[in-house]
């Protein structure tokens, strides 16, 4: 199943990279404020879905652009984001990825995040570990918040979160070595997994943004929770991920701004 996900991600990556050579010709639609979809998103998603259903025709699909297919009819569900970071892609900013996860009875078991512009392939299987281009990866060992770099994402599609979020951002900035906002949650999670950043938090994400990356973090030795330290992040879309020593400090920094 992981091999099928890898093949599907690489096929979608080929579609995306060919399109990246002619960005001016891409058709763009606006789904809502600061949320875009292109014909490339749809073509990449179709390439992924076709390959998965060819191998596993009875499996369910939850994909960002085409929605749910067969959900509830199978114990297996593929959770797909064909381009996480569409806005970056449209601007030629090379921070976007394909995210594919496979859940069995609601628990993610396999994960692939593929960065086609760098040819970086992140993979994880539950209980087996996390890998970048077939090399084992681990979260960072930093434990002093003032030495840590934390990744985040701005609440650009729902402005109702902005004041709460800015309070969190101000406090995290004051306690760390810096905050990075790259614009693709799947890659932010993978950067936690391989130690490029020490933690990550974001609000109001969708399952396809975080399903694969969260397993990659966990299999790399990190912890994933919601903003209160519980395990409701797939339902709420509010997520915190970090190495074990940083997680509690990051949660404590965020906590004063909850319910504001």
mmCIF file of C-alpha atoms in Angstrom:
data_model
loop_
_atom_site.group_PDB
_atom_site.id
_atom_site.type_symbol
_atom_site.label_atom_id
_atom_site.label_comp_id
_atom_site.label_asym_id
_atom_site.label_seq_id
_atom_site.Cartn_x
_atom_site.Cartn_y
_atom_site.Cartn_z
ATOM 1 C CA UNK A 1 0.000 0.000 0.000
ATOM 2 C CA UNK A 2 2.858 2.377 0.769
ATOM 3 C CA UNK A 3 4.422 1.565 -2.598
ATOM 4 C CA UNK A 4 1.169 2.418 -4.374
ATOM 5 C CA UNK A 5 1.033 5.737 -2.500
ATOM 6 C CA UNK A 6 4.626 6.516 -3.509
ATOM 7 C CA UNK A 7 3.941 5.705 -7.158
ATOM 8 C CA UNK A 8 0.773 7.821 -7.100
ATOM 9 C CA UNK A 9 2.622 10.760 -5.519
ATOM 10 C CA UNK A 10 5.391 10.608 -8.102
ATOM 11 C CA UNK A 11 2.879 10.443 -10.950
ATOM 12 C CA UNK A 12 1.109 13.513 -9.569
ATOM 13 C CA UNK A 13 4.474 15.192 -9.109
ATOM 14 C CA UNK A 14 5.171 14.787 -12.824
ATOM 15 C CA UNK A 15 1.860 16.459 -13.648
ATOM 16 C CA UNK A 16 2.614 19.344 -11.296
ATOM 17 C CA UNK A 17 6.193 19.905 -12.409
ATOM 18 C CA UNK A 18 5.246 19.976 -16.096
ATOM 19 C CA UNK A 19 2.625 22.601 -15.281
ATOM 20 C CA UNK A 20 5.123 24.625 -13.222
ATOM 21 C CA UNK A 21 7.033 25.411 -16.426
ATOM 22 C CA UNK A 22 4.047 27.398 -17.749
ATOM 23 C CA UNK A 23 2.357 28.972 -14.741
ATOM 24 C CA UNK A 24 0.726 31.703 -16.846
ATOM 25 C CA UNK A 25 -1.414 29.137 -18.689
ATOM 26 C CA UNK A 26 -2.924 27.550 -15.554
ATOM 27 C CA UNK A 27 -6.658 28.078 -15.007
ATOM 28 C CA UNK A 28 -7.411 29.272 -11.478
ATOM 29 C CA UNK A 29 -10.698 29.325 -9.577
ATOM 30 C CA UNK A 30 -11.357 30.898 -6.192
ATOM 31 C CA UNK A 31 -13.163 28.545 -3.788
ATOM 32 C CA UNK A 32 -13.334 31.119 -1.007
ATOM 33 C CA UNK A 33 -11.179 33.900 0.457
ATOM 34 C CA UNK A 34 -7.498 33.036 -0.134
ATOM 35 C CA UNK A 35 -8.395 29.476 -1.151
ATOM 36 C CA UNK A 36 -7.671 28.580 -4.759
ATOM 37 C CA UNK A 37 -7.994 25.529 -6.994
ATOM 38 C CA UNK A 38 -6.437 25.005 -10.410
ATOM 39 C CA UNK A 39 -6.819 22.577 -13.275
ATOM 40 C CA UNK A 40 -3.440 21.221 -12.147
ATOM 41 C CA UNK A 41 -4.823 20.366 -8.681
ATOM 42 C CA UNK A 42 -7.624 18.427 -10.348
ATOM 43 C CA UNK A 43 -5.358 16.638 -12.824
ATOM 44 C CA UNK A 44 -2.877 15.660 -10.098
ATOM 45 C CA UNK A 45 -5.675 14.437 -7.855
ATOM 46 C CA UNK A 46 -7.182 12.372 -10.665
ATOM 47 C CA UNK A 47 -3.807 10.765 -11.343
ATOM 48 C CA UNK A 48 -3.554 9.764 -7.668
ATOM 49 C CA UNK A 49 -7.116 8.492 -7.361
ATOM 50 C CA UNK A 50 -6.906 6.487 -10.588
ATOM 51 C CA UNK A 51 -3.771 4.675 -9.469
ATOM 52 C CA UNK A 52 -5.146 3.924 -6.001
ATOM 53 C CA UNK A 53 -8.501 2.660 -7.232
ATOM 54 C CA UNK A 54 -6.828 0.547 -9.897
ATOM 55 C CA UNK A 55 -4.962 -1.262 -7.125
ATOM 56 C CA UNK A 56 -7.704 -1.108 -4.458
ATOM 57 C CA UNK A 57 -11.075 -0.549 -6.158
ATOM 58 C CA UNK A 58 -13.088 -1.084 -2.963
ATOM 59 C CA UNK A 59 -11.192 1.437 -0.833
ATOM 60 C CA UNK A 60 -12.754 4.777 0.133
ATOM 61 C CA UNK A 61 -11.320 8.127 -0.946
ATOM 62 C CA UNK A 62 -11.346 11.506 0.803
ATOM 63 C CA UNK A 63 -9.722 14.049 -1.505
ATOM 64 C CA UNK A 64 -9.556 17.833 -1.252
ATOM 65 C CA UNK A 65 -10.967 18.656 -4.677
ATOM 66 C CA UNK A 66 -13.314 15.762 -5.502
ATOM 67 C CA UNK A 67 -14.538 15.076 -1.975
ATOM 68 C CA UNK A 68 -15.539 11.716 -0.481
ATOM 69 C CA UNK A 69 -16.087 8.527 -2.457
ATOM 70 C CA UNK A 70 -17.183 5.298 -0.835
ATOM 71 C CA UNK A 71 -16.644 6.624 2.701
ATOM 72 C CA UNK A 72 -18.285 4.216 5.157
ATOM 73 C CA UNK A 73 -18.188 1.348 2.683
ATOM 74 C CA UNK A 74 -14.637 0.246 3.479
ATOM 75 C CA UNK A 75 -12.348 -0.023 6.497
ATOM 76 C CA UNK A 76 -9.666 1.639 4.352
ATOM 77 C CA UNK A 77 -9.735 5.335 3.460
ATOM 78 C CA UNK A 78 -7.181 7.265 1.426
ATOM 79 C CA UNK A 79 -6.843 10.931 2.423
ATOM 80 C CA UNK A 80 -5.385 13.015 -0.399
ATOM 81 C CA UNK A 81 -4.201 16.572 -0.991
ATOM 82 C CA UNK A 82 -2.913 16.835 -4.575
ATOM 83 C CA UNK A 83 -1.170 20.175 -4.020
ATOM 84 C CA UNK A 84 -0.726 21.360 -0.454
ATOM 85 C CA UNK A 85 0.431 24.926 -0.989
ATOM 86 C CA UNK A 86 -1.473 25.850 -4.154
ATOM 87 C CA UNK A 87 -0.887 29.585 -3.606
ATOM 88 C CA UNK A 88 2.866 28.963 -3.383
ATOM 89 C CA UNK A 89 2.720 26.835 -6.537
ATOM 90 C CA UNK A 90 0.896 29.553 -8.472
ATOM 91 C CA UNK A 91 3.573 32.079 -7.544
ATOM 92 C CA UNK A 92 6.499 29.820 -8.413
ATOM 93 C CA UNK A 93 7.433 29.626 -4.732
ATOM 94 C CA UNK A 94 8.827 26.118 -4.352
ATOM 95 C CA UNK A 95 7.135 25.127 -1.115
ATOM 96 C CA UNK A 96 4.318 22.757 -1.997
ATOM 97 C CA UNK A 97 3.757 19.033 -1.785
ATOM 98 C CA UNK A 98 1.536 16.059 -2.510
ATOM 99 C CA UNK A 99 0.097 14.483 0.648
ATOM 100 C CA UNK A 100 -1.336 10.945 0.689
ATOM 101 C CA UNK A 101 -2.374 9.016 3.797
ATOM 102 C CA UNK A 102 -4.078 5.668 4.242
ATOM 103 C CA UNK A 103 -6.283 5.183 7.304
ATOM 104 C CA UNK A 104 -7.553 1.799 8.498
ATOM 105 C CA UNK A 105 -10.572 1.966 10.791
ATOM 106 C CA UNK A 106 -9.906 5.662 11.289
ATOM 107 C CA UNK A 107 -6.222 5.361 12.211
ATOM 108 C CA UNK A 108 -3.569 6.467 9.718
ATOM 109 C CA UNK A 109 -1.265 3.560 8.886
ATOM 110 C CA UNK A 110 0.688 4.748 5.829
ATOM 111 C CA UNK A 111 1.859 8.218 4.844
ATOM 112 C CA UNK A 112 3.602 9.865 1.910
ATOM 113 C CA UNK A 113 4.481 13.537 1.489
ATOM 114 C CA UNK A 114 6.297 14.291 -1.757
ATOM 115 C CA UNK A 115 7.975 17.606 -2.533
ATOM 116 C CA UNK A 116 8.335 17.453 -6.325
ATOM 117 C CA UNK A 117 10.387 20.621 -6.725
ATOM 118 C CA UNK A 118 13.146 19.196 -4.489
ATOM 119 C CA UNK A 119 12.420 15.519 -5.215
ATOM 120 C CA UNK A 120 12.135 14.935 -1.457
ATOM 121 C CA UNK A 121 10.053 11.901 -0.529
ATOM 122 C CA UNK A 122 8.895 11.580 3.089
ATOM 123 C CA UNK A 123 7.305 8.255 4.052
ATOM 124 C CA UNK A 124 6.096 6.516 7.197
ATOM 125 C CA UNK A 125 4.399 3.269 8.148
ATOM 126 C CA UNK A 126 2.917 2.919 11.616
ATOM 127 C CA UNK A 127 5.356 1.103 13.863
ATOM 128 C CA UNK A 128 8.133 1.044 11.266
ATOM 129 C CA UNK A 129 9.567 4.579 11.370
ATOM 130 C CA UNK A 130 9.774 7.681 9.212
ATOM 131 C CA UNK A 131 12.080 8.241 6.272
ATOM 132 C CA UNK A 132 13.297 10.963 3.926
ATOM 133 C CA UNK A 133 14.480 9.506 0.622
ATOM 134 C CA UNK A 134 14.843 6.099 2.319
ATOM 135 C CA UNK A 135 16.991 7.468 5.168
ATOM 136 C CA UNK A 136 15.625 7.278 8.705
ATOM 137 C CA UNK A 137 14.682 10.640 10.210
ATOM 138 C CA UNK A 138 14.199 11.795 13.795
ATOM 139 C CA UNK A 139 12.835 14.933 15.439
ATOM 140 C CA UNK A 140 15.319 17.408 16.910
ATOM 141 C CA UNK A 141 16.748 17.032 20.395
ATOM 142 C CA UNK A 142 16.548 20.703 21.360
ATOM 143 C CA UNK A 143 14.737 21.403 24.611
ATOM 144 C CA UNK A 144 15.391 25.093 25.354
ATOM 145 C CA UNK A 145 12.595 27.143 23.788
ATOM 146 C CA UNK A 146 14.900 30.119 23.220
ATOM 147 C CA UNK A 147 16.992 27.916 20.898
ATOM 148 C CA UNK A 148 14.035 26.541 18.938
ATOM 149 C CA UNK A 149 12.626 27.489 15.558
ATOM 150 C CA UNK A 150 8.878 26.906 15.309
ATOM 151 C CA UNK A 151 6.829 26.613 12.127
ATOM 152 C CA UNK A 152 3.294 27.918 11.809
ATOM 153 C CA UNK A 153 0.555 28.784 9.350
ATOM 154 C CA UNK A 154 -1.542 31.935 9.213
ATOM 155 C CA UNK A 155 -5.361 31.595 9.340
ATOM 156 C CA UNK A 156 -5.768 33.145 5.899
ATOM 157 C CA UNK A 157 -9.064 31.531 4.824
ATOM 158 C CA UNK A 158 -11.009 32.267 8.035
ATOM 159 C CA UNK A 159 -10.235 35.712 9.418
ATOM 160 C CA UNK A 160 -12.288 35.074 12.573
ATOM 161 C CA UNK A 161 -9.229 33.324 14.063
ATOM 162 C CA UNK A 162 -6.798 36.145 13.403
ATOM 163 C CA UNK A 163 -6.802 37.954 16.762
ATOM 164 C CA UNK A 164 -6.497 34.729 18.755
ATOM 165 C CA UNK A 165 -3.731 33.539 16.455
ATOM 166 C CA UNK A 166 -1.772 36.809 16.598
ATOM 167 C CA UNK A 167 -1.695 36.586 20.391
ATOM 168 C CA UNK A 168 -0.200 33.112 20.127
ATOM 169 C CA UNK A 169 2.297 34.264 17.506
ATOM 170 C CA UNK A 170 3.462 37.204 19.617
ATOM 171 C CA UNK A 171 4.179 34.983 22.626
ATOM 172 C CA UNK A 172 5.877 32.242 20.588
ATOM 173 C CA UNK A 173 8.079 34.845 18.903
ATOM 174 C CA UNK A 174 9.065 36.190 22.317
ATOM 175 C CA UNK A 175 10.145 32.777 23.637
ATOM 176 C CA UNK A 176 11.931 31.212 20.660
ATOM 177 C CA UNK A 177 14.768 31.742 18.201
ATOM 178 C CA UNK A 178 12.238 32.407 15.452
ATOM 179 C CA UNK A 179 9.032 31.452 13.683
ATOM 180 C CA UNK A 180 8.736 30.332 10.070
ATOM 181 C CA UNK A 181 5.621 30.453 7.888
ATOM 182 C CA UNK A 182 6.119 28.513 4.657
ATOM 183 C CA UNK A 183 2.536 27.919 3.515
ATOM 184 C CA UNK A 184 2.284 24.115 3.285
ATOM 185 C CA UNK A 185 1.288 22.299 6.476
ATOM 186 C CA UNK A 186 2.295 18.856 5.206
ATOM 187 C CA UNK A 187 5.872 20.049 4.675
ATOM 188 C CA UNK A 188 5.865 21.921 7.993
ATOM 189 C CA UNK A 189 5.079 18.626 9.717
ATOM 190 C CA UNK A 190 7.785 16.835 7.740
ATOM 191 C CA UNK A 191 10.253 19.545 8.749
ATOM 192 C CA UNK A 192 9.414 18.812 12.382
ATOM 193 C CA UNK A 193 9.957 15.109 11.693
ATOM 194 C CA UNK A 194 13.446 15.587 10.277
ATOM 195 C CA UNK A 195 14.556 18.270 12.754
ATOM 196 C CA UNK A 196 14.620 21.256 10.413
ATOM 197 C CA UNK A 197 12.241 22.959 12.840
ATOM 198 C CA UNK A 198 11.528 22.025 16.446
ATOM 199 C CA UNK A 199 7.747 22.421 16.479
ATOM 200 C CA UNK A 200 4.684 23.494 14.533
ATOM 201 C CA UNK A 201 1.197 24.774 15.252
ATOM 202 C CA UNK A 202 -1.719 25.884 13.122
ATOM 203 C CA UNK A 203 -5.478 26.361 13.420
ATOM 204 C CA UNK A 204 -8.435 25.257 11.297
ATOM 205 C CA UNK A 205 -6.747 22.791 8.950
ATOM 206 C CA UNK A 206 -8.418 19.985 6.994
ATOM 207 C CA UNK A 207 -7.746 16.230 7.322
ATOM 208 C CA UNK A 208 -5.906 16.118 3.987
ATOM 209 C CA UNK A 209 -3.520 18.852 5.206
ATOM 210 C CA UNK A 210 -2.342 16.891 8.242
ATOM 211 C CA UNK A 211 -3.167 13.169 7.958
ATOM 212 C CA UNK A 212 0.096 12.091 6.312
ATOM 213 C CA UNK A 213 2.412 14.590 7.993
ATOM 214 C CA UNK A 214 1.140 13.753 11.470
ATOM 215 C CA UNK A 215 2.081 10.077 11.139
ATOM 216 C CA UNK A 216 5.507 11.043 9.782
ATOM 217 C CA UNK A 217 6.079 13.192 12.886
ATOM 218 C CA UNK A 218 4.941 10.431 15.236
ATOM 219 C CA UNK A 219 7.100 7.805 13.562
ATOM 220 C CA UNK A 220 10.072 10.186 13.800
ATOM 221 C CA UNK A 221 9.674 10.348 17.584
ATOM 222 C CA UNK A 222 7.558 13.476 17.835
ATOM 223 C CA UNK A 223 4.172 14.063 19.466
ATOM 224 C CA UNK A 224 1.051 15.439 17.788
ATOM 225 C CA UNK A 225 -1.878 16.916 19.745
ATOM 226 C CA UNK A 226 -4.577 19.525 19.430
ATOM 227 C CA UNK A 227 -4.177 22.935 21.102
ATOM 228 C CA UNK A 228 -5.178 21.535 24.496
ATOM 229 C CA UNK A 229 -2.829 18.552 24.382
ATOM 230 C CA UNK A 230 -5.579 16.083 23.470
ATOM 231 C CA UNK A 231 -5.971 13.830 20.432
ATOM 232 C CA UNK A 232 -8.808 15.652 18.642
ATOM 233 C CA UNK A 233 -6.645 17.363 16.036
ATOM 234 C CA UNK A 234 -8.022 15.470 13.032
ATOM 235 C CA UNK A 235 -11.554 16.519 14.021
ATOM 236 C CA UNK A 236 -10.815 20.109 15.044
ATOM 237 C CA UNK A 237 -8.102 20.905 12.515
ATOM 238 C CA UNK A 238 -6.127 22.620 15.289
ATOM 239 C CA UNK A 239 -2.732 20.949 15.575
ATOM 240 C CA UNK A 240 0.507 21.146 17.541
ATOM 241 C CA UNK A 241 3.508 18.957 16.740
ATOM 242 C CA UNK A 242 6.956 18.957 18.294
ATOM 243 C CA UNK A 243 9.680 16.884 19.812
ATOM 244 C CA UNK A 244 8.620 15.606 23.254
ATOM 245 C CA UNK A 245 10.687 18.161 25.192
ATOM 246 C CA UNK A 246 9.354 21.157 23.305
ATOM 247 C CA UNK A 247 5.699 20.122 23.003
ATOM 248 C CA UNK A 248 4.682 20.919 26.586
ATOM 249 C CA UNK A 249 6.390 24.327 26.418
ATOM 250 C CA UNK A 250 4.704 25.163 23.117
ATOM 251 C CA UNK A 251 1.298 24.132 24.465
ATOM 252 C CA UNK A 252 1.850 26.248 27.575
ATOM 253 C CA UNK A 253 2.721 29.266 25.408
ATOM 254 C CA UNK A 254 -0.432 28.838 23.332
ATOM 255 C CA UNK A 255 -2.782 28.043 26.236
ATOM 256 C CA UNK A 256 -3.447 31.609 27.504
ATOM 257 C CA UNK A 257 -4.960 32.487 24.120
ATOM 258 C CA UNK A 258 -7.469 29.659 23.885
ATOM 259 C CA UNK A 259 -11.167 30.587 23.965
ATOM 260 C CA UNK A 260 -10.384 34.243 23.376
#
